[in-house]
Structures are given as structure tokens and as C-alpha cells.
Amino acid sequence: MAQSLRRVTILDLAAAKRNRRPLTMVTAYDWPTGLLVDASGVDCVLVGDSVAMVVAGRSSTIPATLEQMIYHGEIVARAAARAMVVVDLPFPFQHLGVRTAIESCARLLKETGCQAVKLEGTAGQADVIAGIVAAGIPVMGHVGLRPQAVHQLGGYRMQRDIDAIMADARAAADAGAFAVVLECIPQDVARSITESVAIPTIGIGAGPACDGQVLVLHDLVGLSMDRVPKFVRAYADAKASIADGLSRWRHDVEQRTFPGKTETLG
Ligand code: KIV
């Protein structure tokens, strides 16, 4: 049966939580990955600021700029016809006051065609989330390990301040976020949050009790150039496949077996 092309909305995500249907979200950064991730049938495509790490080879997400997120967001939003496309608000726009945050999120929506923004924040950013939501922009929160705060958190490590994590997730929900990413937190904490907030929780390194799961595409398909976190399961070996193709092509050129008759035009 042909898959309907109706766009996934925040109402579908809320219904999934009510019906206990697990949600799926994967990152994409460009035209081919946007097309492939959307075609896989996931609920959400995330244009993550992880683009700075997995695409640009930076050591954190901090260097990602608003212009870069708009550039990648616009490409992915054009590629994805069915999934809800969520784009990351890069550092530090959620910390510059409600007005600047609204202006930045409005640019992300207007100039990319994405349907929602994700922002990392603690309970301290509740007023910012509330302001963006009041402007009619759907917000996905992101608590626990907040990669933009990696230097303050002392590295990419499991977050164990249970009270703070619970308070941050509840604050995001109370402020009007439609979903919240829980990153690198103990599974019992993720379960408690999932049971106590009305919005869907989407986990990464947060165990199986979340309402959904998210992974970085390059980790999922074995294309990451850096150390892969322990919570990742790779479902393909894209790096080996690409390396093999490249080395066979080089070999064939050196042996003068490429191009052959069928690849020669005249
Ligand atoms: O930027 C990103 O890819 C993310 C995911 C890890 C959730 O925020």
C-alpha cells in the first residue's frame, strides 16, 4: 500500500504517546540524507546542530551558526515530504532573552520551511520556551546532557542530577514544549519523566522507557568518524561500504578497466 504523504504533526506525536506507539526521530543534514531518512518512515527528521561534528568535523556543536542551521534546515525541509522536520536552535540564542530567541526561531521557520525548533535548556529557559510557543512556533525541549553546555558539564557524560533533570523536563512541558529530548540520563529517571509529563519524551542514551528514540544518522548507519557512544547500535556499515567502493574504483582506474565499454559514451 502506498504511504500517505500527509505531514506528521505535533498532534500525531501527542496521539502516539496516548496510544503507546513508539516515536522515531533521526538526524539529516542534506538532500540525500533528508530523502533517505524521510523515506524510512520515521516520525521526525532532526536537522541537528550535530552537523558541526558529524559533517564539519568540529569537536562540539557549539560552533554551529544560525546561518548554517538555516542552510541545512532549508535543504532537509525540501527533501522531507512526510516527516515532521525539526531544526536545532544553535548556541547561544536561547540564552539571549525571549525576544532574540523568538526572532532566531522565526528565522529558522521562515527561511527553512521546517515545522518546529528544538532547543537545549534548563528550567531557566522556561520563559524563553513559553515566549517562542506563544509566537506560534512549536518547540521541542532538550534536557539531560545538553551538548551545547559540554564544557560546563565536564564532557559528554551521563547526567545524574536527578532533581535538576526532572525539574528541567517538567519546566519544558509546563512552558508548552510539544516534546522533550532526554539525553544521557539514567533509565529510571527517563521512566519517571515519561510517566509524569503529558508530552512525548524522545530518548538518546536514556533507556527503553521513553516514548520514542532519536539517533544521529551517521552513528546509526556506521558513518561516524569519531568514537561512537555506547548507547548507539549501528544498523549498517556505511564507512566500510564507501571505503570498499572507493578502493575498487581506484584499482579499476589504475588497471585501466574503468571506464569500460558501457561507461564510454562515444
Ligand atoms: O544535534 C543533534 O543531533 C541532537 C540529537 C543528538 C538529539 O540534538
PDB file of C-alpha atoms and ligand atoms in Angstrom:
ATOM      1  CA  MET A   1       0.000   0.000   0.000  1.00  0.00           C
ATOM      2  CA  ALA A   2       1.370   3.445  -0.906  1.00  0.00           C
ATOM      3  CA  GLN A   3       2.371   5.501   2.133  1.00  0.00           C
ATOM      4  CA  SER A   4       0.267   8.638   2.714  1.00  0.00           C
ATOM      5  CA  LEU A   5       2.226  11.849   2.230  1.00  0.00           C
ATOM      6  CA  ARG A   6       0.286  13.755   4.897  1.00  0.00           C
ATOM      7  CA  ARG A   7       2.879  15.548   7.021  1.00  0.00           C
ATOM      8  CA  VAL A   8       3.377  14.294  10.580  1.00  0.00           C
ATOM      9  CA  THR A   9       2.289  16.992  13.049  1.00  0.00           C
ATOM     10  CA  ILE A  10       2.619  17.628  16.757  1.00  0.00           C
ATOM     11  CA  LEU A  11      -0.908  16.190  17.122  1.00  0.00           C
ATOM     12  CA  ASP A  12       0.323  12.871  15.709  1.00  0.00           C
ATOM     13  CA  LEU A  13       3.154  12.867  18.255  1.00  0.00           C
ATOM     14  CA  ALA A  14       0.714  13.510  21.107  1.00  0.00           C
ATOM     15  CA  ALA A  15      -1.542  10.710  19.826  1.00  0.00           C
ATOM     16  CA  ALA A  16       1.438   8.350  19.656  1.00  0.00           C
ATOM     17  CA  LYS A  17       2.104   8.925  23.350  1.00  0.00           C
ATOM     18  CA  ARG A  18      -1.564   8.341  24.217  1.00  0.00           C
ATOM     19  CA  ASN A  19      -1.594   5.140  22.154  1.00  0.00           C
ATOM     20  CA  ARG A  20       1.823   3.994  23.363  1.00  0.00           C
ATOM     21  CA  ARG A  21       3.184   3.898  19.805  1.00  0.00           C
ATOM     22  CA  PRO A  22       6.975   4.357  19.924  1.00  0.00           C
ATOM     23  CA  LEU A  23       8.181   7.501  18.148  1.00  0.00           C
ATOM     24  CA  THR A  24      11.237   7.657  15.881  1.00  0.00           C
ATOM     25  CA  MET A  25      13.488  10.602  15.029  1.00  0.00           C
ATOM     26  CA  VAL A  26      16.779  10.572  13.086  1.00  0.00           C
ATOM     27  CA  THR A  27      19.061  13.407  12.055  1.00  0.00           C
ATOM     28  CA  ALA A  28      19.631  14.517   8.464  1.00  0.00           C
ATOM     29  CA  TYR A  29      21.718  17.376   7.136  1.00  0.00           C
ATOM     30  CA  ASP A  30      21.469  17.463   3.351  1.00  0.00           C
ATOM     31  CA  TRP A  31      19.426  16.425   0.293  1.00  0.00           C
ATOM     32  CA  PRO A  32      20.305  12.703   0.079  1.00  0.00           C
ATOM     33  CA  THR A  33      20.089  12.105   3.823  1.00  0.00           C
ATOM     34  CA  GLY A  34      16.858  14.126   4.045  1.00  0.00           C
ATOM     35  CA  LEU A  35      15.302  11.999   1.296  1.00  0.00           C
ATOM     36  CA  LEU A  36      16.552   8.717   2.778  1.00  0.00           C
ATOM     37  CA  VAL A  37      15.533   9.440   6.365  1.00  0.00           C
ATOM     38  CA  ASP A  38      12.096  10.681   5.307  1.00  0.00           C
ATOM     39  CA  ALA A  39      11.555   7.614   3.105  1.00  0.00           C
ATOM     40  CA  SER A  40      12.382   5.337   6.052  1.00  0.00           C
ATOM     41  CA  GLY A  41       9.040   6.325   7.595  1.00  0.00           C
ATOM     42  CA  VAL A  42      10.331   7.952  10.791  1.00  0.00           C
ATOM     43  CA  ASP A  43       8.057  10.425  12.556  1.00  0.00           C
ATOM     44  CA  CYS A  44      10.591  13.277  12.737  1.00  0.00           C
ATOM     45  CA  VAL A  45      13.725  14.317  10.911  1.00  0.00           C
ATOM     46  CA  LEU A  46      16.042  16.382  13.081  1.00  0.00           C
ATOM     47  CA  VAL A  47      18.374  18.898  11.481  1.00  0.00           C
ATOM     48  CA  GLY A  48      20.658  18.722  14.485  1.00  0.00           C
ATOM     49  CA  ASP A  49      23.431  21.112  15.365  1.00  0.00           C
ATOM     50  CA  SER A  50      25.413  17.847  15.467  1.00  0.00           C
ATOM     51  CA  VAL A  51      26.033  18.874  11.837  1.00  0.00           C
ATOM     52  CA  ALA A  52      29.026  20.767  13.259  1.00  0.00           C
ATOM     53  CA  MET A  53      30.501  17.469  14.489  1.00  0.00           C
ATOM     54  CA  VAL A  54      29.435  14.773  12.038  1.00  0.00           C
ATOM     55  CA  VAL A  55      29.561  16.828   8.838  1.00  0.00           C
ATOM     56  CA  ALA A  56      32.077  19.582   9.608  1.00  0.00           C
ATOM     57  CA  GLY A  57      34.380  17.592  11.907  1.00  0.00           C
ATOM     58  CA  ARG A  58      34.229  20.043  14.817  1.00  0.00           C
ATOM     59  CA  SER A  59      34.738  18.708  18.360  1.00  0.00           C
ATOM     60  CA  SER A  60      31.420  20.073  19.666  1.00  0.00           C
ATOM     61  CA  THR A  61      28.124  21.518  18.454  1.00  0.00           C
ATOM     62  CA  ILE A  62      29.000  24.964  19.795  1.00  0.00           C
ATOM     63  CA  PRO A  63      30.417  26.366  16.512  1.00  0.00           C
ATOM     64  CA  ALA A  64      27.152  25.732  14.598  1.00  0.00           C
ATOM     65  CA  THR A  65      25.753  29.097  13.497  1.00  0.00           C
ATOM     66  CA  LEU A  66      22.193  30.244  12.822  1.00  0.00           C
ATOM     67  CA  GLU A  67      23.080  30.696   9.135  1.00  0.00           C
ATOM     68  CA  GLN A  68      24.422  27.133   8.940  1.00  0.00           C
ATOM     69  CA  MET A  69      21.282  25.727  10.586  1.00  0.00           C
ATOM     70  CA  ILE A  70      19.160  27.711   8.120  1.00  0.00           C
ATOM     71  CA  TYR A  71      21.247  26.417   5.200  1.00  0.00           C
ATOM     72  CA  HIS A  72      20.963  22.760   6.232  1.00  0.00           C
ATOM     73  CA  GLY A  73      17.388  23.117   7.506  1.00  0.00           C
ATOM     74  CA  GLU A  74      16.139  24.501   4.187  1.00  0.00           C
ATOM     75  CA  ILE A  75      17.665  21.602   2.247  1.00  0.00           C
ATOM     76  CA  VAL A  76      16.271  18.916   4.560  1.00  0.00           C
ATOM     77  CA  ALA A  77      12.830  20.548   4.781  1.00  0.00           C
ATOM     78  CA  ARG A  78      12.636  20.467   0.959  1.00  0.00           C
ATOM     79  CA  ALA A  79      13.736  16.827   0.902  1.00  0.00           C
ATOM     80  CA  ALA A  80      11.360  15.534   3.575  1.00  0.00           C
ATOM     81  CA  ALA A  81       7.775  15.385   2.343  1.00  0.00           C
ATOM     82  CA  ARG A  82       6.188  13.358   5.129  1.00  0.00           C
ATOM     83  CA  ALA A  83       8.120  13.500   8.400  1.00  0.00           C
ATOM     84  CA  MET A  84       7.949  16.480  10.728  1.00  0.00           C
ATOM     85  CA  VAL A  85      11.197  18.393  10.286  1.00  0.00           C
ATOM     86  CA  VAL A  86      12.688  19.817  13.469  1.00  0.00           C
ATOM     87  CA  VAL A  87      15.675  22.160  13.334  1.00  0.00           C
ATOM     88  CA  ASP A  88      18.048  22.929  16.202  1.00  0.00           C
ATOM     89  CA  LEU A  89      18.368  26.427  17.612  1.00  0.00           C
ATOM     90  CA  PRO A  90      22.160  26.777  17.818  1.00  0.00           C
ATOM     91  CA  PHE A  91      24.090  28.108  20.787  1.00  0.00           C
ATOM     92  CA  PRO A  92      23.576  30.651  22.373  1.00  0.00           C
ATOM     93  CA  PHE A  93      20.266  32.085  21.077  1.00  0.00           C
ATOM     94  CA  GLN A  94      18.061  30.606  23.823  1.00  0.00           C
ATOM     95  CA  HIS A  95      20.220  32.457  26.363  1.00  0.00           C
ATOM     96  CA  LEU A  96      19.920  35.933  24.832  1.00  0.00           C
ATOM     97  CA  GLY A  97      16.440  36.790  26.066  1.00  0.00           C
ATOM     98  CA  VAL A  98      12.947  35.962  24.887  1.00  0.00           C
ATOM     99  CA  ARG A  99      12.878  38.478  22.018  1.00  0.00           C
ATOM    100  CA  THR A 100      16.144  37.309  20.441  1.00  0.00           C
ATOM    101  CA  ALA A 101      15.108  33.675  20.847  1.00  0.00           C
ATOM    102  CA  ILE A 102      11.766  34.334  19.123  1.00  0.00           C
ATOM    103  CA  GLU A 103      13.495  36.232  16.305  1.00  0.00           C
ATOM    104  CA  SER A 104      16.008  33.405  15.788  1.00  0.00           C
ATOM    105  CA  CYS A 105      13.336  30.685  15.840  1.00  0.00           C
ATOM    106  CA  ALA A 106      11.155  32.727  13.478  1.00  0.00           C
ATOM    107  CA  ARG A 107      14.075  32.934  11.038  1.00  0.00           C
ATOM    108  CA  LEU A 108      14.576  29.180  11.348  1.00  0.00           C
ATOM    109  CA  LEU A 109      10.919  28.533  10.492  1.00  0.00           C
ATOM    110  CA  LYS A 110      10.521  31.213   7.793  1.00  0.00           C
ATOM    111  CA  GLU A 111      13.787  30.602   5.975  1.00  0.00           C
ATOM    112  CA  THR A 112      13.894  26.793   6.141  1.00  0.00           C
ATOM    113  CA  GLY A 113      10.296  25.593   5.911  1.00  0.00           C
ATOM    114  CA  CYS A 114      10.881  23.318   8.929  1.00  0.00           C
ATOM    115  CA  GLN A 115       7.876  22.695  11.175  1.00  0.00           C
ATOM    116  CA  ALA A 116       9.451  23.020  14.643  1.00  0.00           C
ATOM    117  CA  VAL A 117      12.572  24.028  16.524  1.00  0.00           C
ATOM    118  CA  LYS A 118      14.486  22.141  19.202  1.00  0.00           C
ATOM    119  CA  LEU A 119      16.331  23.966  21.918  1.00  0.00           C
ATOM    120  CA  GLU A 120      18.550  22.830  24.742  1.00  0.00           C
ATOM    121  CA  GLY A 121      17.738  24.331  28.081  1.00  0.00           C
ATOM    122  CA  THR A 122      17.180  24.013  31.776  1.00  0.00           C
ATOM    123  CA  ALA A 123      14.226  25.273  33.816  1.00  0.00           C
ATOM    124  CA  GLY A 124      15.986  28.645  33.451  1.00  0.00           C
ATOM    125  CA  GLN A 125      14.881  28.787  29.811  1.00  0.00           C
ATOM    126  CA  ALA A 126      11.163  28.125  30.592  1.00  0.00           C
ATOM    127  CA  ASP A 127      10.202  31.739  29.854  1.00  0.00           C
ATOM    128  CA  VAL A 128      12.029  31.544  26.538  1.00  0.00           C
ATOM    129  CA  ILE A 129      10.183  28.351  25.551  1.00  0.00           C
ATOM    130  CA  ALA A 130       6.874  29.927  26.622  1.00  0.00           C
ATOM    131  CA  GLY A 131       7.599  33.036  24.530  1.00  0.00           C
ATOM    132  CA  ILE A 132       8.502  31.060  21.399  1.00  0.00           C
ATOM    133  CA  VAL A 133       5.410  28.846  21.804  1.00  0.00           C
ATOM    134  CA  ALA A 134       3.243  31.966  22.297  1.00  0.00           C
ATOM    135  CA  ALA A 135       4.586  33.174  18.942  1.00  0.00           C
ATOM    136  CA  GLY A 136       3.093  30.056  17.344  1.00  0.00           C
ATOM    137  CA  ILE A 137       6.354  28.164  16.925  1.00  0.00           C
ATOM    138  CA  PRO A 138       6.344  24.522  18.095  1.00  0.00           C
ATOM    139  CA  VAL A 139       9.246  23.842  20.478  1.00  0.00           C
ATOM    140  CA  MET A 140      10.917  20.546  21.318  1.00  0.00           C
ATOM    141  CA  GLY A 141      12.905  20.760  24.560  1.00  0.00           C
ATOM    142  CA  HIS A 142      16.242  19.014  25.175  1.00  0.00           C
ATOM    143  CA  VAL A 143      17.370  18.197  28.727  1.00  0.00           C
ATOM    144  CA  GLY A 144      19.893  15.965  30.499  1.00  0.00           C
ATOM    145  CA  LEU A 145      23.171  16.026  28.606  1.00  0.00           C
ATOM    146  CA  ARG A 146      22.979  19.318  26.732  1.00  0.00           C
ATOM    147  CA  PRO A 147      25.843  19.128  24.210  1.00  0.00           C
ATOM    148  CA  GLN A 148      25.960  22.929  23.861  1.00  0.00           C
ATOM    149  CA  ALA A 149      26.893  23.028  27.577  1.00  0.00           C
ATOM    150  CA  VAL A 150      29.544  20.295  27.234  1.00  0.00           C
ATOM    151  CA  HIS A 151      32.310  22.388  28.797  1.00  0.00           C
ATOM    152  CA  GLN A 152      30.159  23.288  31.786  1.00  0.00           C
ATOM    153  CA  LEU A 153      29.048  19.669  32.211  1.00  0.00           C
ATOM    154  CA  GLY A 154      32.646  18.397  32.129  1.00  0.00           C
ATOM    155  CA  GLY A 155      32.335  16.329  28.944  1.00  0.00           C
ATOM    156  CA  TYR A 156      29.891  14.071  27.145  1.00  0.00           C
ATOM    157  CA  ARG A 157      28.866  12.060  30.170  1.00  0.00           C
ATOM    158  CA  MET A 158      25.790  10.597  31.827  1.00  0.00           C
ATOM    159  CA  GLN A 159      23.865  13.271  33.765  1.00  0.00           C
ATOM    160  CA  ARG A 160      22.961  12.197  37.301  1.00  0.00           C
ATOM    161  CA  ASP A 161      21.461  15.264  38.997  1.00  0.00           C
ATOM    162  CA  ILE A 162      18.039  13.631  39.160  1.00  0.00           C
ATOM    163  CA  ASP A 163      16.159  16.550  40.728  1.00  0.00           C
ATOM    164  CA  ALA A 164      17.535  19.044  38.213  1.00  0.00           C
ATOM    165  CA  ILE A 165      16.800  16.806  35.211  1.00  0.00           C
ATOM    166  CA  MET A 166      13.226  16.172  36.393  1.00  0.00           C
ATOM    167  CA  ALA A 167      12.713  19.895  37.023  1.00  0.00           C
ATOM    168  CA  ASP A 168      14.114  20.797  33.571  1.00  0.00           C
ATOM    169  CA  ALA A 169      11.851  18.304  31.774  1.00  0.00           C
ATOM    170  CA  ARG A 170       8.756  19.406  33.707  1.00  0.00           C
ATOM    171  CA  ALA A 171       9.581  23.061  33.081  1.00  0.00           C
ATOM    172  CA  ALA A 172       9.826  22.411  29.330  1.00  0.00           C
ATOM    173  CA  ALA A 173       6.456  20.627  29.378  1.00  0.00           C
ATOM    174  CA  ASP A 174       4.810  23.316  31.523  1.00  0.00           C
ATOM    175  CA  ALA A 175       6.181  26.041  29.240  1.00  0.00           C
ATOM    176  CA  GLY A 176       4.382  24.480  26.275  1.00  0.00           C
ATOM    177  CA  ALA A 177       7.004  22.312  24.554  1.00  0.00           C
ATOM    178  CA  PHE A 178       5.300  19.613  22.466  1.00  0.00           C
ATOM    179  CA  ALA A 179       8.018  17.001  23.174  1.00  0.00           C
ATOM    180  CA  VAL A 180      11.306  16.767  25.007  1.00  0.00           C
ATOM    181  CA  VAL A 181      14.580  15.003  24.189  1.00  0.00           C
ATOM    182  CA  LEU A 182      16.150  13.212  27.171  1.00  0.00           C
ATOM    183  CA  GLU A 183      19.866  12.726  26.539  1.00  0.00           C
ATOM    184  CA  CYS A 184      22.220  10.502  28.552  1.00  0.00           C
ATOM    185  CA  ILE A 185      20.263  10.126  31.756  1.00  0.00           C
ATOM    186  CA  PRO A 186      19.619   7.044  33.921  1.00  0.00           C
ATOM    187  CA  GLN A 187      16.783   4.929  32.558  1.00  0.00           C
ATOM    188  CA  ASP A 188      14.802   5.139  35.819  1.00  0.00           C
ATOM    189  CA  VAL A 189      14.841   8.939  35.625  1.00  0.00           C
ATOM    190  CA  ALA A 190      13.734   8.769  31.988  1.00  0.00           C
ATOM    191  CA  ARG A 191      10.905   6.438  33.010  1.00  0.00           C
ATOM    192  CA  SER A 192       9.753   8.782  35.809  1.00  0.00           C
ATOM    193  CA  ILE A 193       9.772  11.779  33.477  1.00  0.00           C
ATOM    194  CA  THR A 194       7.957   9.844  30.754  1.00  0.00           C
ATOM    195  CA  GLU A 195       5.259   8.798  33.222  1.00  0.00           C
ATOM    196  CA  SER A 196       4.883  12.242  34.769  1.00  0.00           C
ATOM    197  CA  VAL A 197       4.801  14.616  31.780  1.00  0.00           C
ATOM    198  CA  ALA A 198       1.949  14.745  29.266  1.00  0.00           C
ATOM    199  CA  ILE A 199       4.254  15.363  26.277  1.00  0.00           C
ATOM    200  CA  PRO A 200       6.263  12.680  24.464  1.00  0.00           C
ATOM    201  CA  THR A 201       9.806  12.024  25.643  1.00  0.00           C
ATOM    202  CA  ILE A 202      12.368  11.105  22.987  1.00  0.00           C
ATOM    203  CA  GLY A 203      15.435   9.404  24.384  1.00  0.00           C
ATOM    204  CA  ILE A 204      19.050   9.132  23.337  1.00  0.00           C
ATOM    205  CA  GLY A 205      21.135   7.182  25.813  1.00  0.00           C
ATOM    206  CA  ALA A 206      18.140   7.272  28.171  1.00  0.00           C
ATOM    207  CA  GLY A 207      16.945   3.670  28.024  1.00  0.00           C
ATOM    208  CA  PRO A 208      13.852   1.972  26.626  1.00  0.00           C
ATOM    209  CA  ALA A 209      11.101   3.593  28.720  1.00  0.00           C
ATOM    210  CA  CYS A 210      10.962   6.835  26.700  1.00  0.00           C
ATOM    211  CA  ASP A 211       8.045   7.451  24.341  1.00  0.00           C
ATOM    212  CA  GLY A 212      10.462   7.443  21.421  1.00  0.00           C
ATOM    213  CA  GLN A 213      14.103   7.237  20.386  1.00  0.00           C
ATOM    214  CA  VAL A 214      16.427   9.504  18.405  1.00  0.00           C
ATOM    215  CA  LEU A 215      19.854   8.785  16.927  1.00  0.00           C
ATOM    216  CA  VAL A 216      22.374  10.678  14.861  1.00  0.00           C
ATOM    217  CA  LEU A 217      22.175   9.251  11.323  1.00  0.00           C
ATOM    218  CA  HIS A 218      25.927   8.804  10.933  1.00  0.00           C
ATOM    219  CA  ASP A 219      26.059   6.716  14.134  1.00  0.00           C
ATOM    220  CA  LEU A 220      23.041   4.643  13.063  1.00  0.00           C
ATOM    221  CA  VAL A 221      24.490   3.738   9.648  1.00  0.00           C
ATOM    222  CA  GLY A 222      28.136   3.339  10.684  1.00  0.00           C
ATOM    223  CA  LEU A 223      29.445   6.522   9.058  1.00  0.00           C
ATOM    224  CA  SER A 224      30.783   8.275  12.157  1.00  0.00           C
ATOM    225  CA  MET A 225      34.425   9.254  12.020  1.00  0.00           C
ATOM    226  CA  ASP A 226      34.736   9.701  15.785  1.00  0.00           C
ATOM    227  CA  ARG A 227      34.194   7.450  18.786  1.00  0.00           C
ATOM    228  CA  VAL A 228      30.630   6.184  18.772  1.00  0.00           C
ATOM    229  CA  PRO A 229      28.745   6.461  22.083  1.00  0.00           C
ATOM    230  CA  LYS A 230      27.959   3.217  23.927  1.00  0.00           C
ATOM    231  CA  PHE A 231      24.210   3.763  23.576  1.00  0.00           C
ATOM    232  CA  VAL A 232      24.371   3.530  19.750  1.00  0.00           C
ATOM    233  CA  ARG A 233      23.506   0.426  17.723  1.00  0.00           C
ATOM    234  CA  ALA A 234      24.790   0.626  14.131  1.00  0.00           C
ATOM    235  CA  TYR A 235      22.395  -0.868  11.580  1.00  0.00           C
ATOM    236  CA  ALA A 236      24.727  -0.541   8.597  1.00  0.00           C
ATOM    237  CA  ASP A 237      28.449  -0.249   7.887  1.00  0.00           C
ATOM    238  CA  ALA A 238      28.388   2.695   5.507  1.00  0.00           C
ATOM    239  CA  LYS A 239      32.009   3.640   6.200  1.00  0.00           C
ATOM    240  CA  ALA A 240      33.272   0.198   5.142  1.00  0.00           C
ATOM    241  CA  SER A 241      30.959   0.159   2.143  1.00  0.00           C
ATOM    242  CA  ILE A 242      32.150   3.582   0.909  1.00  0.00           C
ATOM    243  CA  ALA A 243      35.822   2.758   1.556  1.00  0.00           C
ATOM    244  CA  ASP A 244      35.409  -0.508  -0.382  1.00  0.00           C
ATOM    245  CA  GLY A 245      33.745   1.244  -3.334  1.00  0.00           C
ATOM    246  CA  LEU A 246      36.449   3.914  -3.457  1.00  0.00           C
ATOM    247  CA  SER A 247      39.281   1.438  -3.306  1.00  0.00           C
ATOM    248  CA  ARG A 248      37.774  -0.797  -6.033  1.00  0.00           C
ATOM    249  CA  TRP A 249      37.220   2.262  -8.279  1.00  0.00           C
ATOM    250  CA  ARG A 250      40.830   3.410  -7.799  1.00  0.00           C
ATOM    251  CA  HIS A 251      42.039  -0.115  -8.548  1.00  0.00           C
ATOM    252  CA  ASP A 252      39.948  -0.310 -11.737  1.00  0.00           C
ATOM    253  CA  VAL A 253      41.221   3.067 -12.975  1.00  0.00           C
ATOM    254  CA  GLU A 254      44.805   2.054 -12.278  1.00  0.00           C
ATOM    255  CA  GLN A 255      44.240  -1.263 -14.102  1.00  0.00           C
ATOM    256  CA  ARG A 256      42.522   0.603 -16.978  1.00  0.00           C
ATOM    257  CA  THR A 257      39.348  -1.472 -16.533  1.00  0.00           C
ATOM    258  CA  PHE A 258      37.301   1.673 -15.794  1.00  0.00           C
ATOM    259  CA  PRO A 259      35.731   3.188 -17.810  1.00  0.00           C
ATOM    260  CA  GLY A 260      34.700   0.146 -19.821  1.00  0.00           C
ATOM    261  CA  LYS A 261      32.582  -0.096 -22.968  1.00  0.00           C
ATOM    262  CA  THR A 262      29.272   0.578 -21.198  1.00  0.00           C
ATOM    263  CA  GLU A 263      30.598   3.657 -19.405  1.00  0.00           C
ATOM    264  CA  THR A 264      32.083   5.134 -22.600  1.00  0.00           C
ATOM    265  CA  LEU A 265      29.714   7.421 -24.446  1.00  0.00           C
ATOM    266  CA  GLY A 266      31.071   7.533 -27.941  1.00  0.00           C
TER     267      GLY A 266
HETATM  268  O1  KIV B   1      22.061  17.721  17.349  1.00  0.00           O
HETATM  269  C1  KIV B   1      21.622  16.567  17.466  1.00  0.00           C
HETATM  270  O2  KIV B   1      21.868  15.687  16.628  1.00  0.00           O
HETATM  271  C2  KIV B   1      20.814  16.252  18.631  1.00  0.00           C
HETATM  272  C3  KIV B   1      20.474  14.817  18.887  1.00  0.00           C
HETATM  273  C4  KIV B   1      21.656  14.136  19.475  1.00  0.00           C
HETATM  274  C5  KIV B   1      19.274  14.668  19.741  1.00  0.00           C
HETATM  275  O3  KIV B   1      20.461  17.116  19.368  1.00  0.00           O
END
